[in-house]
Amino acid sequence: MKFIKHFSGYLLMVLLIYLLHKPFGQVPPLGRLFSPFEGFLQNAEPKMNSTDQEMNLEGVKEEVKVEYDANRVPHIFAQNEDDLYFTQGYIMAKDRIWQMEFYTLVASGRLTEVVGERALEYDRYNRRLGMARTAREIAKKLEKDPVSNRVLKSFTDGVNSYIKHLDYKNYPLEYKILGYGPKEWSPYKTILMLMNMRNTLNGGTDDFRITNVADQYGMETVKDLFPNYPVVESPTIPVGTPWNFDSKKVLPPSSIMVGNKENRFMANIPAPAPEIGSNNWAVGGGKSATGLPILANDPHLGLTLPSIWYQMQLTTPDMNVYGVALPGCPGIVIGFNKDVAWGVTNVGSDVMDFYQLEFNNAEKTHYFNNDKWLPVTKYIEEFKLKSGKIIRDTLMYTHHGPIVYNTSKETNYSKNAPAGHAMRWVGNISDGSDLMVFYYLNRAKSYDDYRKALTYYSAPAQNFIFASNQNDISITPNGKLPLKWQQQGKFLMDGSKPENDWQGYIPVEQNPTVKNPPRGFVSSANQFPADPTYPYYLGWKFAPSNRAVRINERLTAMKNATADSLRVLQNDNFNVAARRILPNLLPILESSNDPNIAVAREILQKWNLRNEADAVGATIYERWMRELGDWIWEDEFPVKSYMMHPTEDRTFEMIAKEPKSKWFDNKNTREKEETISDIIVGSFAATLDSLTMKNGPISAETWAWSKVKNTTIKHLVPAFASFSRTGVMNGGGKGEVNATSETHGPSWRMVVELDKNWPKAYGLYPGGQSGNPGSKYYDNMIDKWAAGKLDTLVYLKNANEKHPKLVKTLTIKPKK
């Protein structure tokens, strides 16, 4: 019996060891993950100690110093460019290697390799978009450019030096949980990072939805409800700016929309994400307290952990630049140096179009174009699943671009393309050298340097804002902007007609721009880049003008501006849309006898029109506008039927000036003809019912805007909810200058005061420097960010400067 007990215990131990080292489906072996010596406990990271360190690395030519400040921001001082970018790659990988690699897996359509078949349709979609193929083409071209090649090689060598010295014990936690490890870095992977941003910023379209509206209701309805320029607008380039060039003429064909709608497959297509945007502005010396420009920028992106950006200072004898880098990419994307500052916002121009094709047979070997049959180029792609299974897919290309969905029977991950159509997307162009625009901006000293740097940029189009200590300010919507006839790409187009092809690109020197305008400031908030006098067509739909209107109102009134003046404006929660529409809505609510409506109406009447964190009025208004839009438009333009609603701007204009419009009647209630009053009161009652069901009776606590909005900063892997931050208490909204919604918001706030001697700068982002959920520096900036505060940035003059915020020094020497 004693023997049996011992033997049974031995068998259980053996079984336990076996089970702990055996993977189960998508779950990696648990033994190593829970090991106290190399498992997840090793990822617990204490506060950064102040002990200086030295290390020797192969690949470094001369000694490099890295000074860390209290936020763990690295300040790199190198004696040559090669060592600078090598060290940037090494240090960045040390904090963000898992994030860097994850983004490359997304862009290249390879998530199935680490998370399994659940990601297959997402991977298929990204692979068919062509991002990996374009990245390879760009990487190959950059090998021939000596500057790009040198920078990319040095950065890549630095990343790989870190990976080479990384063992399982020190793997980022996500690698351990998902059961894989880092792979060798390459310039191709850096370009994939840029491709991922192209897709994020310019990977949406309304073409299919607006075409369906035209099919259903005719072009006159489209012209009326979906105009090419809004009623209220404050364009990026001020009205009245002269266009001092001879523009190219592009004439439209006889028909601007595809016919034969029977050949069109239904597909699930998203509109461009309304939360993807940004603010930037710069005031000239005439408006500032210092007599020199002040620049502010806050790009609005999906709020994620690890953070989208990584703060750094990069210094050589010829350059000293501070700002934020994109993990996986060399240089600084948004930042400043001794003489200049710059920032970017998304332009949002129409750079993704779709062409209906006629094929010669079921195998789709040829398509008809310009009176002849052209061959479809096909590529076989392999998806290697985590289980080891291999799935193959056929990618089809035309001269327009890829066919993202072949037939309507395919599982549509999403969203950006109607089935059976070819996609023309500026994101797939391999011209230009986007990294070089930042390389030269990092070194810029003047307005002329800024203009030269912009010539290297291609996509996605960005509003590059600029300020210098020579008292120049400027803004330029810049990038490869397709040369189109009016409304080209607003609808699906006939792919058989060559006149529907893009006619090239707007000459870069004719992109809209302004320098030192009379009003004393420049700004952008993703609104229309220019008014209708600009001779080129850039698109028909941009972000609503609410943020732009508020920014320009405040900057116009501003005198003796300081950095803090601009910080306050970045956090401005005033609701311009509510100011415009509530005077038309609230009087109509007085006709209701419902006591709940009376209480809520009084709250709105007393509301100061600011979306503050504790504002109940903001909650009622924001949810009401969502409901009101559906009540007016969903019966005629149902989203489930792949249509779109008219814009907020057009809707507000109709409520104010066309109250008897036929569109206010709900066609689904044939026994009654609704008036605008019926719609306003009914939608308001429905809003209150919905809020009460979710949050209980009206109260200052449960109906507070921050409580209902529930801003969440999610980990990149949705399943890792414990690594996210939920319930961030802040105000704002997607229509306010403080454009913080449920999942999107200012991913980096920066304000820079230029100076003849040394600039002062302030900044913060919602996260931390570390990508490790077990680190103090993973999310240590979030609360301060939510409160609207900024850190004073530690911009060092040299490696020997003694600054009270410096914590430790890392010295890197060549390995002998």
PDB file of N, CA and C in Angstrom, residues 390-451:
ATOM      1  N   ILE A 390      -1.762  25.337 -42.858  1.00  0.00           N
ATOM      2  CA  ILE A 390      -1.502  26.355 -43.874  1.00  0.00           C
ATOM      3  C   ILE A 390      -2.745  26.540 -44.737  1.00  0.00           C
ATOM      4  N   ILE A 391      -3.176  27.781 -44.886  1.00  0.00           N
ATOM      5  CA  ILE A 391      -4.314  28.121 -45.737  1.00  0.00           C
ATOM      6  C   ILE A 391      -3.811  29.038 -46.844  1.00  0.00           C
ATOM      7  N   ARG A 392      -4.222  28.751 -48.072  1.00  0.00           N
ATOM      8  CA  ARG A 392      -3.770  29.542 -49.218  1.00  0.00           C
ATOM      9  C   ARG A 392      -4.891  30.433 -49.740  1.00  0.00           C
ATOM     10  N   ASP A 393      -4.495  31.561 -50.282  1.00  0.00           N
ATOM     11  CA  ASP A 393      -5.454  32.523 -50.808  1.00  0.00           C
ATOM     12  C   ASP A 393      -4.885  33.123 -52.088  1.00  0.00           C
ATOM     13  N   THR A 394      -5.770  33.480 -53.008  1.00  0.00           N
ATOM     14  CA  THR A 394      -5.351  34.091 -54.270  1.00  0.00           C
ATOM     15  C   THR A 394      -5.607  35.587 -54.225  1.00  0.00           C
ATOM     16  N   LEU A 395      -4.551  36.351 -54.412  1.00  0.00           N
ATOM     17  CA  LEU A 395      -4.666  37.797 -54.507  1.00  0.00           C
ATOM     18  C   LEU A 395      -4.727  38.188 -55.973  1.00  0.00           C
ATOM     19  N   MET A 396      -5.686  39.040 -56.317  1.00  0.00           N
ATOM     20  CA  MET A 396      -5.869  39.450 -57.711  1.00  0.00           C
ATOM     21  C   MET A 396      -5.618  40.949 -57.849  1.00  0.00           C
ATOM     22  N   TYR A 397      -4.805  41.296 -58.849  1.00  0.00           N
ATOM     23  CA  TYR A 397      -4.443  42.692 -59.076  1.00  0.00           C
ATOM     24  C   TYR A 397      -4.810  43.125 -60.492  1.00  0.00           C
ATOM     25  N   THR A 398      -5.277  44.370 -60.600  1.00  0.00           N
ATOM     26  CA  THR A 398      -5.522  45.017 -61.884  1.00  0.00           C
ATOM     27  C   THR A 398      -4.649  46.271 -61.953  1.00  0.00           C
ATOM     28  N   HIS A 399      -4.728  46.997 -63.059  1.00  0.00           N
ATOM     29  CA  HIS A 399      -3.938  48.236 -63.126  1.00  0.00           C
ATOM     30  C   HIS A 399      -4.475  49.280 -62.157  1.00  0.00           C
ATOM     31  N   HIS A 400      -5.749  49.131 -61.735  1.00  0.00           N
ATOM     32  CA  HIS A 400      -6.292  50.024 -60.714  1.00  0.00           C
ATOM     33  C   HIS A 400      -5.674  49.718 -59.357  1.00  0.00           C
ATOM     34  N   GLY A 401      -5.523  48.435 -59.077  1.00  0.00           N
ATOM     35  CA  GLY A 401      -5.070  47.986 -57.777  1.00  0.00           C
ATOM     36  C   GLY A 401      -5.693  46.646 -57.440  1.00  0.00           C
ATOM     37  N   PRO A 402      -5.655  46.229 -56.173  1.00  0.00           N
ATOM     38  CA  PRO A 402      -6.136  44.902 -55.799  1.00  0.00           C
ATOM     39  C   PRO A 402      -7.655  44.801 -55.750  1.00  0.00           C
ATOM     40  N   ILE A 403      -8.151  43.570 -55.897  1.00  0.00           N
ATOM     41  CA  ILE A 403      -9.558  43.253 -55.663  1.00  0.00           C
ATOM     42  C   ILE A 403      -9.631  42.702 -54.245  1.00  0.00           C
ATOM     43  N   VAL A 404     -10.145  43.494 -53.327  1.00  0.00           N
ATOM     44  CA  VAL A 404     -10.070  43.129 -51.915  1.00  0.00           C
ATOM     45  C   VAL A 404     -11.026  42.000 -51.578  1.00  0.00           C
ATOM     46  N   TYR A 405     -12.233  42.037 -52.162  1.00  0.00           N
ATOM     47  CA  TYR A 405     -13.170  40.931 -51.988  1.00  0.00           C
ATOM     48  C   TYR A 405     -13.554  40.414 -53.362  1.00  0.00           C
ATOM     49  N   ASN A 406     -13.397  39.123 -53.560  1.00  0.00           N
ATOM     50  CA  ASN A 406     -13.652  38.524 -54.869  1.00  0.00           C
ATOM     51  C   ASN A 406     -15.143  38.373 -55.123  1.00  0.00           C
ATOM     52  N   THR A 407     -15.854  37.762 -54.186  1.00  0.00           N
ATOM     53  CA  THR A 407     -17.300  37.566 -54.324  1.00  0.00           C
ATOM     54  C   THR A 407     -17.973  37.901 -53.006  1.00  0.00           C
ATOM     55  N   SER A 408     -19.285  38.082 -53.077  1.00  0.00           N
ATOM     56  CA  SER A 408     -20.035  38.411 -51.868  1.00  0.00           C
ATOM     57  C   SER A 408     -20.146  37.228 -50.925  1.00  0.00           C
ATOM     58  N   LYS A 409     -19.783  36.031 -51.384  1.00  0.00           N
ATOM     59  CA  LYS A 409     -19.870  34.847 -50.526  1.00  0.00           C
ATOM     60  C   LYS A 409     -18.699  34.750 -49.558  1.00  0.00           C
ATOM     61  N   GLU A 410     -17.645  35.517 -49.818  1.00  0.00           N
ATOM     62  CA  GLU A 410     -16.513  35.498 -48.902  1.00  0.00           C
ATOM     63  C   GLU A 410     -16.903  36.161 -47.590  1.00  0.00           C
ATOM     64  N   THR A 411     -16.285  35.700 -46.513  1.00  0.00           N
ATOM     65  CA  THR A 411     -16.524  36.333 -45.225  1.00  0.00           C
ATOM     66  C   THR A 411     -15.826  37.683 -45.229  1.00  0.00           C
ATOM     67  N   ASN A 412     -16.602  38.762 -45.122  1.00  0.00           N
ATOM     68  CA  ASN A 412     -15.998  40.093 -45.159  1.00  0.00           C
ATOM     69  C   ASN A 412     -15.527  40.474 -43.775  1.00  0.00           C
ATOM     70  N   TYR A 413     -14.187  40.588 -43.589  1.00  0.00           N
ATOM     71  CA  TYR A 413     -13.793  41.112 -42.293  1.00  0.00           C
ATOM     72  C   TYR A 413     -14.295  42.514 -42.273  1.00  0.00           C
ATOM     73  N   SER A 414     -14.356  43.163 -43.387  1.00  0.00           N
ATOM     74  CA  SER A 414     -14.624  44.491 -43.138  1.00  0.00           C
ATOM     75  C   SER A 414     -14.480  45.511 -44.050  1.00  0.00           C
ATOM     76  N   LYS A 415     -14.777  45.452 -44.586  1.00  0.00           N
ATOM     77  CA  LYS A 415     -15.298  46.734 -44.452  1.00  0.00           C
ATOM     78  C   LYS A 415     -14.865  47.735 -45.472  1.00  0.00           C
ATOM     79  N   ASN A 416     -13.777  47.695 -46.092  1.00  0.00           N
ATOM     80  CA  ASN A 416     -13.418  48.863 -46.880  1.00  0.00           C
ATOM     81  C   ASN A 416     -13.712  48.705 -48.346  1.00  0.00           C
ATOM     82  N   ALA A 417     -14.187  47.556 -48.801  1.00  0.00           N
ATOM     83  CA  ALA A 417     -14.296  47.398 -50.245  1.00  0.00           C
ATOM     84  C   ALA A 417     -15.507  46.601 -50.643  1.00  0.00           C
ATOM     85  N   PRO A 418     -16.261  47.071 -51.667  1.00  0.00           N
ATOM     86  CA  PRO A 418     -17.341  46.254 -52.207  1.00  0.00           C
ATOM     87  C   PRO A 418     -16.765  45.062 -52.959  1.00  0.00           C
ATOM     88  N   ALA A 419     -17.439  43.936 -52.872  1.00  0.00           N
ATOM     89  CA  ALA A 419     -16.937  42.722 -53.515  1.00  0.00           C
ATOM     90  C   ALA A 419     -16.933  42.878 -55.028  1.00  0.00           C
ATOM     91  N   GLY A 420     -15.909  42.269 -55.653  1.00  0.00           N
ATOM     92  CA  GLY A 420     -15.809  42.289 -57.099  1.00  0.00           C
ATOM     93  C   GLY A 420     -15.316  43.590 -57.693  1.00  0.00           C
ATOM     94  N   HIS A 421     -14.843  44.505 -56.872  1.00  0.00           N
ATOM     95  CA  HIS A 421     -14.358  45.796 -57.344  1.00  0.00           C
ATOM     96  C   HIS A 421     -12.858  45.922 -57.084  1.00  0.00           C
ATOM     97  N   ALA A 422     -12.190  46.657 -57.945  1.00  0.00           N
ATOM     98  CA  ALA A 422     -10.765  46.939 -57.754  1.00  0.00           C
ATOM     99  C   ALA A 422     -10.609  48.232 -56.962  1.00  0.00           C
ATOM    100  N   MET A 423      -9.586  48.263 -56.135  1.00  0.00           N
ATOM    101  CA  MET A 423      -9.347  49.411 -55.269  1.00  0.00           C
ATOM    102  C   MET A 423      -8.128  50.202 -55.740  1.00  0.00           C
ATOM    103  N   ARG A 424      -8.314  51.494 -55.874  1.00  0.00           N
ATOM    104  CA  ARG A 424      -7.190  52.404 -56.113  1.00  0.00           C
ATOM    105  C   ARG A 424      -6.985  53.189 -54.825  1.00  0.00           C
ATOM    106  N   TRP A 425      -5.823  53.026 -54.211  1.00  0.00           N
ATOM    107  CA  TRP A 425      -5.574  53.614 -52.886  1.00  0.00           C
ATOM    108  C   TRP A 425      -4.188  54.232 -52.867  1.00  0.00           C
ATOM    109  N   VAL A 426      -4.130  55.470 -52.420  1.00  0.00           N
ATOM    110  CA  VAL A 426      -2.841  56.147 -52.365  1.00  0.00           C
ATOM    111  C   VAL A 426      -1.894  55.456 -51.392  1.00  0.00           C
ATOM    112  N   GLY A 427      -2.458  54.701 -50.445  1.00  0.00           N
ATOM    113  CA  GLY A 427      -1.616  53.973 -49.499  1.00  0.00           C
ATOM    114  C   GLY A 427      -0.731  52.938 -50.146  1.00  0.00           C
ATOM    115  N   ASN A 428      -1.075  52.517 -51.353  1.00  0.00           N
ATOM    116  CA  ASN A 428      -0.291  51.485 -52.036  1.00  0.00           C
ATOM    117  C   ASN A 428       0.735  52.047 -53.014  1.00  0.00           C
ATOM    118  N   ILE A 429       0.941  53.351 -53.006  1.00  0.00           N
ATOM    119  CA  ILE A 429       1.986  53.878 -53.875  1.00  0.00           C
ATOM    120  C   ILE A 429       3.336  53.689 -53.195  1.00  0.00           C
ATOM    121  N   SER A 430       4.322  53.381 -53.986  1.00  0.00           N
ATOM    122  CA  SER A 430       5.656  53.132 -53.432  1.00  0.00           C
ATOM    123  C   SER A 430       6.619  54.261 -53.746  1.00  0.00           C
ATOM    124  N   ASP A 431       6.085  55.402 -54.219  1.00  0.00           N
ATOM    125  CA  ASP A 431       6.932  56.565 -54.479  1.00  0.00           C
ATOM    126  C   ASP A 431       7.245  57.282 -53.165  1.00  0.00           C
ATOM    127  N   GLY A 432       8.243  58.140 -53.222  1.00  0.00           N
ATOM    128  CA  GLY A 432       8.543  58.973 -52.073  1.00  0.00           C
ATOM    129  C   GLY A 432       9.316  58.240 -51.003  1.00  0.00           C
ATOM    130  N   SER A 433       9.671  58.973 -49.989  1.00  0.00           N
ATOM    131  CA  SER A 433      10.416  58.427 -48.855  1.00  0.00           C
ATOM    132  C   SER A 433       9.907  59.111 -47.605  1.00  0.00           C
ATOM    133  N   ASP A 434       8.811  58.571 -47.056  1.00  0.00           N
ATOM    134  CA  ASP A 434       8.140  59.240 -45.947  1.00  0.00           C
ATOM    135  C   ASP A 434       9.046  59.438 -44.738  1.00  0.00           C
ATOM    136  N   LEU A 435       9.958  58.503 -44.493  1.00  0.00           N
ATOM    137  CA  LEU A 435      10.869  58.661 -43.359  1.00  0.00           C
ATOM    138  C   LEU A 435      11.763  59.881 -43.528  1.00  0.00           C
ATOM    139  N   MET A 436      12.085  60.210 -44.782  1.00  0.00           N
ATOM    140  CA  MET A 436      13.012  61.308 -45.025  1.00  0.00           C
ATOM    141  C   MET A 436      12.411  62.669 -44.697  1.00  0.00           C
ATOM    142  N   VAL A 437      11.073  62.806 -44.778  1.00  0.00           N
ATOM    143  CA  VAL A 437      10.486  64.095 -44.405  1.00  0.00           C
ATOM    144  C   VAL A 437      10.794  64.386 -42.943  1.00  0.00           C
ATOM    145  N   PHE A 438      10.758  63.361 -42.103  1.00  0.00           N
ATOM    146  CA  PHE A 438      11.048  63.569 -40.687  1.00  0.00           C
ATOM    147  C   PHE A 438      12.554  63.691 -40.441  1.00  0.00           C
ATOM    148  N   TYR A 439      13.332  62.983 -41.228  1.00  0.00           N
ATOM    149  CA  TYR A 439      14.788  63.117 -41.129  1.00  0.00           C
ATOM    150  C   TYR A 439      15.186  64.580 -41.328  1.00  0.00           C
ATOM    151  N   TYR A 440      14.609  65.224 -42.333  1.00  0.00           N
ATOM    152  CA  TYR A 440      14.980  66.609 -42.623  1.00  0.00           C
ATOM    153  C   TYR A 440      14.274  67.607 -41.709  1.00  0.00           C
ATOM    154  N   LEU A 441      13.056  67.320 -41.280  1.00  0.00           N
ATOM    155  CA  LEU A 441      12.408  68.196 -40.301  1.00  0.00           C
ATOM    156  C   LEU A 441      13.171  68.186 -38.980  1.00  0.00           C
ATOM    157  N   ASN A 442      13.686  67.030 -38.593  1.00  0.00           N
ATOM    158  CA  ASN A 442      14.465  66.949 -37.352  1.00  0.00           C
ATOM    159  C   ASN A 442      15.658  67.901 -37.376  1.00  0.00           C
ATOM    160  N   ARG A 443      16.172  68.198 -38.574  1.00  0.00           N
ATOM    161  CA  ARG A 443      17.369  69.034 -38.735  1.00  0.00           C
ATOM    162  C   ARG A 443      17.051  70.446 -39.228  1.00  0.00           C
ATOM    163  N   ALA A 444      15.780  70.756 -39.428  1.00  0.00           N
ATOM    164  CA  ALA A 444      15.392  72.028 -40.039  1.00  0.00           C
ATOM    165  C   ALA A 444      15.770  73.219 -39.162  1.00  0.00           C
ATOM    166  N   LYS A 445      16.092  74.317 -39.812  1.00  0.00           N
ATOM    167  CA  LYS A 445      16.427  75.555 -39.112  1.00  0.00           C
ATOM    168  C   LYS A 445      15.576  76.730 -39.590  1.00  0.00           C
ATOM    169  N   SER A 446      14.833  76.529 -40.684  1.00  0.00           N
ATOM    170  CA  SER A 446      14.118  77.658 -41.279  1.00  0.00           C
ATOM    171  C   SER A 446      12.896  77.180 -42.053  1.00  0.00           C
ATOM    172  N   TYR A 447      12.097  78.156 -42.499  1.00  0.00           N
ATOM    173  CA  TYR A 447      10.931  77.862 -43.328  1.00  0.00           C
ATOM    174  C   TYR A 447      11.339  77.154 -44.612  1.00  0.00           C
ATOM    175  N   ASP A 448      12.435  77.567 -45.222  1.00  0.00           N
ATOM    176  CA  ASP A 448      12.893  76.921 -46.457  1.00  0.00           C
ATOM    177  C   ASP A 448      13.228  75.453 -46.222  1.00  0.00           C
ATOM    178  N   ASP A 449      13.820  75.145 -45.077  1.00  0.00           N
ATOM    179  CA  ASP A 449      14.118  73.746 -44.748  1.00  0.00           C
ATOM    180  C   ASP A 449      12.826  72.939 -44.613  1.00  0.00           C
ATOM    181  N   TYR A 450      11.824  73.542 -44.005  1.00  0.00           N
ATOM    182  CA  TYR A 450      10.506  72.901 -43.855  1.00  0.00           C
ATOM    183  C   TYR A 450       9.902  72.584 -45.222  1.00  0.00           C
ATOM    184  N   ARG A 451       9.930  73.537 -46.131  1.00  0.00           N
ATOM    185  CA  ARG A 451       9.357  73.317 -47.453  1.00  0.00           C
ATOM    186  C   ARG A 451      10.115  72.236 -48.221  1.00  0.00           C
TER     187      ARG A 451
END
